Short mmCIF file of C-alpha atoms in Angstrom, two decimals:
data_model
loop_
_atom_site.label_atom_id
_atom_site.label_comp_id
_atom_site.label_asym_id
_atom_site.label_seq_id
_atom_site.Cartn_x
_atom_site.Cartn_y
_atom_site.Cartn_z
CA UNK A 1 15.11 12.71 -10.53
CA UNK A 2 11.01 12.09 -10.25
CA UNK A 3 8.97 14.51 -12.54
CA UNK A 4 4.96 14.90 -10.86
CA UNK A 5 2.37 14.71 -13.55
CA UNK A 6 0.40 16.85 -11.17
CA UNK A 7 2.85 19.08 -10.04
CA UNK A 8 2.79 19.32 -6.24
CA UNK A 9 -1.08 19.81 -5.50
CA UNK A 10 -1.32 16.49 -3.66
CA UNK A 11 1.75 16.82 -0.97
CA UNK A 12 0.00 20.58 -0.52
CA UNK A 13 -3.28 19.24 0.05
CA UNK A 14 -2.77 16.60 2.25
CA UNK A 15 -0.57 19.10 4.52
CA UNK A 16 -3.30 21.46 4.52
CA UNK A 17 -5.42 19.19 5.79
CA UNK A 18 -7.17 19.06 8.39
CA UNK A 19 -9.21 16.14 9.39
CA UNK A 20 -11.70 15.47 12.04
CA UNK A 21 -11.42 11.59 12.21
CA UNK A 22 -8.31 9.85 9.50
CA UNK A 23 -7.82 10.93 5.77
CA UNK A 24 -6.36 8.83 3.98
CA UNK A 25 -5.43 9.48 -0.08
CA UNK A 26 -4.78 6.78 -2.67
CA UNK A 27 -1.51 7.44 -4.37
CA UNK A 28 -2.00 4.39 -7.23
CA UNK A 29 -0.58 1.84 -7.05
CA UNK A 30 -0.27 0.49 -3.52
CA UNK A 31 0.72 3.61 -2.27
CA UNK A 32 -1.22 5.61 0.06
CA UNK A 33 -0.88 8.74 2.46
CA UNK A 34 -2.65 8.44 6.18
CA UNK A 35 -2.96 11.98 8.13
CA UNK A 36 -4.65 11.44 11.54
CA UNK A 37 -6.88 14.54 13.24
CA UNK A 38 -3.21 15.56 15.40
CA UNK A 39 -1.34 15.80 12.44
CA UNK A 40 0.46 12.59 12.30
CA UNK A 41 1.16 11.79 8.55
CA UNK A 42 1.86 8.12 7.32
CA UNK A 43 2.96 6.92 3.73
CA UNK A 44 2.14 3.05 3.02
CA UNK A 45 4.45 1.76 0.08
CA UNK A 46 4.26 4.60 -2.08
CA UNK A 47 5.80 4.10 -5.65
CA UNK A 48 6.33 6.92 -8.06
CA UNK A 49 8.29 4.79 -10.76
CA UNK A 50 7.22 4.01 -14.22
CA UNK A 51 7.92 0.65 -14.06
CA UNK A 52 10.34 -1.48 -16.30
CA UNK A 53 9.01 -0.83 -19.80
CA UNK A 54 7.93 -3.05 -21.67
CA UNK A 55 7.68 -5.42 -18.91
CA UNK A 56 5.97 -3.36 -16.70
CA UNK A 57 4.33 -0.38 -17.79
CA UNK A 58 2.67 2.18 -15.72
CA UNK A 59 -1.03 2.85 -16.32
CA UNK A 60 -1.55 6.02 -14.37
CA UNK A 61 -0.07 9.55 -13.56
CA UNK A 62 3.34 9.94 -11.09
CA UNK A 63 1.33 12.15 -8.56
CA UNK A 64 3.44 13.88 -6.84
CA UNK A 65 7.26 13.97 -6.18
CA UNK A 66 8.98 13.04 -3.37
CA UNK A 67 11.07 15.77 -2.90
CA UNK A 68 7.93 17.69 -2.14
CA UNK A 69 6.74 16.17 0.56
CA UNK A 70 7.97 17.93 3.82
CA UNK A 71 5.27 16.07 6.41
CA UNK A 72 5.54 12.17 7.26
CA UNK A 73 6.22 10.41 10.74
CA UNK A 74 7.27 7.13 8.72
CA UNK A 75 7.15 5.24 5.78
CA UNK A 76 5.65 1.54 5.92
CA UNK A 77 6.64 -0.70 3.19
CA UNK A 78 4.25 -4.41 3.35
CA UNK A 79 6.88 -6.35 1.61
CA UNK A 80 10.14 -6.43 -0.76
CA UNK A 81 9.03 -5.71 -4.55
CA UNK A 82 9.95 -2.90 -6.00
CA UNK A 83 6.81 -0.84 -6.40
CA UNK A 84 6.85 -1.14 -2.22
CA UNK A 85 10.59 -0.66 -1.66
CA UNK A 86 11.56 1.84 -3.72
CA UNK A 87 14.53 3.94 -3.25
CA UNK A 88 13.75 7.31 -5.51
CA UNK A 89 10.00 6.95 -4.30
CA UNK A 90 10.95 6.63 -0.31
CA UNK A 91 14.28 7.75 0.54
CA UNK A 92 13.77 11.28 -0.07
CA UNK A 93 10.58 11.33 2.24
CA UNK A 94 13.00 10.31 4.93
CA UNK A 95 15.63 12.75 4.26
CA UNK A 96 13.49 15.78 3.98
CA UNK A 97 11.37 15.07 6.90
CA UNK A 98 13.31 13.07 9.45
CA UNK A 99 10.65 10.17 9.22
CA UNK A 100 10.92 6.01 10.14
CA UNK A 101 11.16 3.30 7.39
CA UNK A 102 9.56 0.54 9.27
CA UNK A 103 9.53 -2.94 7.45
CA UNK A 104 10.31 -6.33 7.39
CA UNK A 105 13.37 -7.91 7.19
CA UNK A 106 13.69 -8.42 3.48
CA UNK A 107 12.38 -4.87 2.45
CA UNK A 108 14.97 -3.93 4.67
CA UNK A 109 17.43 -5.79 3.05
CA UNK A 110 16.82 -4.36 0.05
CA UNK A 111 16.65 -0.77 1.27
CA UNK A 112 20.41 -1.40 2.51
CA UNK A 113 22.05 -3.74 0.44
CA UNK A 114 20.67 -3.81 -2.88
CA UNK A 115 19.62 0.48 -2.94
CA UNK A 116 21.90 1.62 -0.51
CA UNK A 117 19.67 4.22 0.56
CA UNK A 118 22.04 5.58 3.60
CA UNK A 119 25.13 5.51 0.62
CA UNK A 120 22.87 7.60 -1.92
CA UNK A 121 21.00 9.66 0.69
CA UNK A 122 21.35 12.09 4.01
CA UNK A 123 19.95 8.86 6.46
CA UNK A 124 20.71 7.73 9.79
CA UNK A 125 20.53 3.78 10.75
CA UNK A 126 18.19 5.14 13.33
CA UNK A 127 15.48 6.03 10.68
CA UNK A 128 15.21 2.08 9.93
CA UNK A 129 12.97 -0.12 11.96
CA UNK A 130 12.55 -3.80 11.37
CA UNK A 131 9.15 -5.25 12.37
CA UNK A 132 8.00 -8.39 11.99
CA UNK A 133 4.23 -10.54 12.64
CA UNK A 134 2.68 -10.02 16.58
CA UNK A 135 4.60 -6.90 16.85
CA UNK A 136 3.11 -3.53 17.69
CA UNK A 137 4.45 0.32 16.84
CA UNK A 138 3.59 3.33 18.05
CA UNK A 139 3.31 6.24 15.51
CA UNK A 140 2.27 9.64 17.24
CA UNK A 141 -1.54 9.16 17.76
CA UNK A 142 -1.79 5.55 15.20
CA UNK A 143 -1.09 2.18 16.89
CA UNK A 144 0.11 0.07 14.28
CA UNK A 145 0.15 -3.70 14.58
CA UNK A 146 1.98 -6.12 12.48
CA UNK A 147 -0.12 -9.08 10.96
CA UNK A 148 0.59 -11.94 8.77
CA UNK A 149 0.36 -11.55 5.03
CA UNK A 150 -0.07 -14.38 2.27
CA UNK A 151 1.65 -13.15 -1.17
CA UNK A 152 3.60 -16.70 -2.59
CA UNK A 153 5.28 -14.29 -5.10
CA UNK A 154 7.02 -12.03 -2.12
CA UNK A 155 9.46 -13.48 0.58
CA UNK A 156 8.42 -11.93 3.56
CA UNK A 157 4.82 -9.92 3.50
CA UNK A 158 3.21 -8.25 5.99
CA UNK A 159 -0.57 -6.70 6.64
CA UNK A 160 -0.82 -3.59 8.95
CA UNK A 161 -3.84 -2.82 11.53
CA UNK A 162 -4.13 0.94 12.32
CA UNK A 163 -5.83 1.68 15.47
CA UNK A 164 -7.30 4.86 15.56
CA UNK A 165 -9.13 6.77 18.22
CA UNK A 166 -11.88 7.47 15.52
CA UNK A 167 -11.47 3.73 14.10
CA UNK A 168 -9.32 0.90 12.63
CA UNK A 169 -8.47 -0.20 9.23
CA UNK A 170 -5.68 -2.79 7.64
CA UNK A 171 -3.91 -2.25 4.82
CA UNK A 172 -3.22 -6.06 3.02
CA UNK A 173 0.18 -5.36 1.18
CA UNK A 174 -0.59 -7.41 -1.78
CA UNK A 175 -1.89 -10.55 -0.14
CA UNK A 176 -4.12 -12.36 -1.37
CA UNK A 177 -6.68 -14.72 1.59
CA UNK A 178 -5.23 -16.26 4.52
CA UNK A 179 -6.05 -18.74 6.67
CA UNK A 180 -4.72 -16.19 9.75
CA UNK A 181 -7.43 -13.44 8.51
CA UNK A 182 -10.71 -14.81 10.21
CA UNK A 183 -8.62 -14.27 13.53
CA UNK A 184 -7.34 -11.02 12.15
CA UNK A 185 -10.96 -10.10 11.45
CA UNK A 186 -12.27 -11.63 15.39
CA UNK A 187 -9.42 -9.66 16.83
CA UNK A 188 -10.15 -5.85 15.43
CA UNK A 189 -13.42 -4.05 14.58
CA UNK A 190 -11.87 -3.73 11.06
CA UNK A 191 -13.93 -0.70 9.36
CA UNK A 192 -11.91 -0.41 6.10
CA UNK A 193 -9.86 -2.20 4.55
CA UNK A 194 -7.22 -2.14 1.21
CA UNK A 195 -6.74 -4.95 -0.55
CA UNK A 196 -4.90 -5.64 -4.23
CA UNK A 197 -7.28 -6.70 -7.00
CA UNK A 198 -6.11 -7.26 -10.52
CA UNK A 199 -6.52 -9.78 -13.66
CA UNK A 200 -4.55 -12.50 -15.32
CA UNK A 201 -2.27 -11.11 -17.84
CA UNK A 202 0.60 -12.06 -20.34
CA UNK A 203 3.31 -10.03 -18.94
CA UNK A 204 7.00 -10.93 -20.50
CA UNK A 205 9.79 -13.02 -19.13
CA UNK A 206 12.59 -10.82 -17.30
CA UNK A 207 14.99 -13.26 -18.85
CA UNK A 208 13.19 -14.55 -22.14
CA UNK A 209 10.92 -12.08 -23.30
CA UNK A 210 8.43 -14.37 -23.93
CA UNK A 211 4.69 -13.54 -22.20
CA UNK A 212 3.87 -15.59 -19.55
CA UNK A 213 0.35 -16.09 -18.39
CA UNK A 214 0.89 -14.08 -14.69
CA UNK A 215 -1.53 -13.30 -11.91
CA UNK A 216 -0.47 -11.11 -9.14
CA UNK A 217 -3.00 -9.81 -7.42
CA UNK A 218 -6.30 -11.03 -6.12
CA UNK A 219 -8.92 -12.17 -8.81
CA UNK A 220 -12.95 -10.88 -8.05
CA UNK A 221 -13.54 -14.24 -5.55
CA UNK A 222 -9.99 -14.08 -3.57
CA UNK A 223 -10.30 -9.97 -2.46
CA UNK A 224 -14.16 -10.86 -1.71
CA UNK A 225 -12.94 -13.87 0.39
CA UNK A 226 -10.45 -11.92 2.09
CA UNK A 227 -12.47 -9.13 3.19
CA UNK A 228 -15.06 -11.44 4.19
CA UNK A 229 -13.03 -12.94 6.46
CA UNK A 230 -11.65 -9.86 7.73
CA UNK A 231 -15.34 -9.01 8.17
CA UNK A 232 -14.84 -5.39 6.64
CA UNK A 233 -17.07 -2.68 6.97
CA UNK A 234 -15.55 -1.00 3.88
CA UNK A 235 -13.21 -2.21 1.14
CA UNK A 236 -11.11 -0.28 -0.94
CA UNK A 237 -9.63 -2.46 -3.92
CA UNK A 238 -6.41 -1.02 -4.81
CA UNK A 239 -3.42 -2.05 -7.85
CA UNK A 240 -6.13 -3.15 -10.27
CA UNK A 241 -4.98 0.69 -11.90
CA UNK A 242 -1.64 -0.08 -12.36
CA UNK A 243 0.30 -1.93 -14.80
CA UNK A 244 -0.51 -2.48 -18.49
CA UNK A 245 -1.70 -6.20 -18.90
CA UNK A 246 -2.63 -6.30 -15.62
CA UNK A 247 -6.07 -3.80 -14.97
CA UNK A 248 -9.31 -4.40 -13.95
CA UNK A 249 -12.67 -2.87 -13.34
CA UNK A 250 -13.33 -2.79 -9.47
CA UNK A 251 -17.32 -1.90 -10.53
CA UNK A 252 -17.49 -6.18 -11.12
CA UNK A 253 -16.48 -6.37 -7.26
CA UNK A 254 -20.44 -5.04 -6.58
CA UNK A 255 -21.69 -8.11 -8.10
CA UNK A 256 -19.06 -10.60 -5.99
CA UNK A 257 -19.73 -8.88 -2.88
CA UNK A 258 -23.92 -8.71 -2.93
CA UNK A 259 -24.39 -12.12 -1.29
CA UNK A 260 -21.80 -11.73 1.56
CA UNK A 261 -21.90 -9.91 5.45
CA UNK A 262 -18.66 -8.47 4.62
CA UNK A 263 -17.62 -6.26 3.15
CA UNK A 264 -20.79 -4.22 3.80
CA UNK A 265 -19.28 -1.13 1.35
CA UNK A 266 -17.33 -0.96 -1.27
CA UNK A 267 -15.24 2.58 -1.84
CA UNK A 268 -13.98 2.51 -5.48
CA UNK A 269 -11.47 5.30 -5.01
CA UNK A 270 -9.20 6.81 -8.61
CA UNK A 271 -5.76 8.10 -7.83
CA UNK A 272 -5.55 11.19 -5.83
CA UNK A 273 -9.02 10.16 -4.17
CA UNK A 274 -9.46 11.25 -0.54
CA UNK A 275 -11.67 8.64 2.14
CA UNK A 276 -11.83 9.76 5.61
CA UNK A 277 -12.71 6.97 8.77
#
């Protein structure tokens, strides 16, 4: 059972919110909860696990217990890694709310085969929806487009573009710069983009336990390259807070971004913070 360091204030704050446009709360790691002006609520990559100490060690609070979530229309996964597809973090949300789990094939395989969510939780098959690049899903007041992502550590990553009457934003998962991003930036007027950022660190090998030089996320130059290609108005860097040995300081991105036309601004958020379109 998940134990929240913050009690239930964050789920209650989301439920009580009445945004004029779209409100987006950062859950730490690469997790977000999104709520539109009509009340549609979508989670993307929510993760409340602690990792696999001592190899991967969570450096931030557990901000909520999934059992405390009572309002959700969908849970989206960008790719199959455990901090993006995780039964204890996501299946209780589906069970309590009837929300749909929307994900590419390899992420669904984790939920169905590796973790057997349907066996362990009161879920039905119609709560799972497979998507792939080029498809569009309607979730309440949001139109969600599935776009390509480039993450060489994942087997099938995707990005999600959310269109709403108030604006448009992209969640890139753990993507690095992708050759398709210029086209994505041309096709959408992206008000905000969520991209993973971190440093290079020594992470113990799963088999030997020996430290291995590891780079999972964009460095300072890559994240600005991706944001520039996507022509973002606002960049929200993520994932920099999560794993011991991989954390970074997003304030340095001001220096890397200042000579580029995009991103036009940086929104530096900490776990639990809210930004609005």
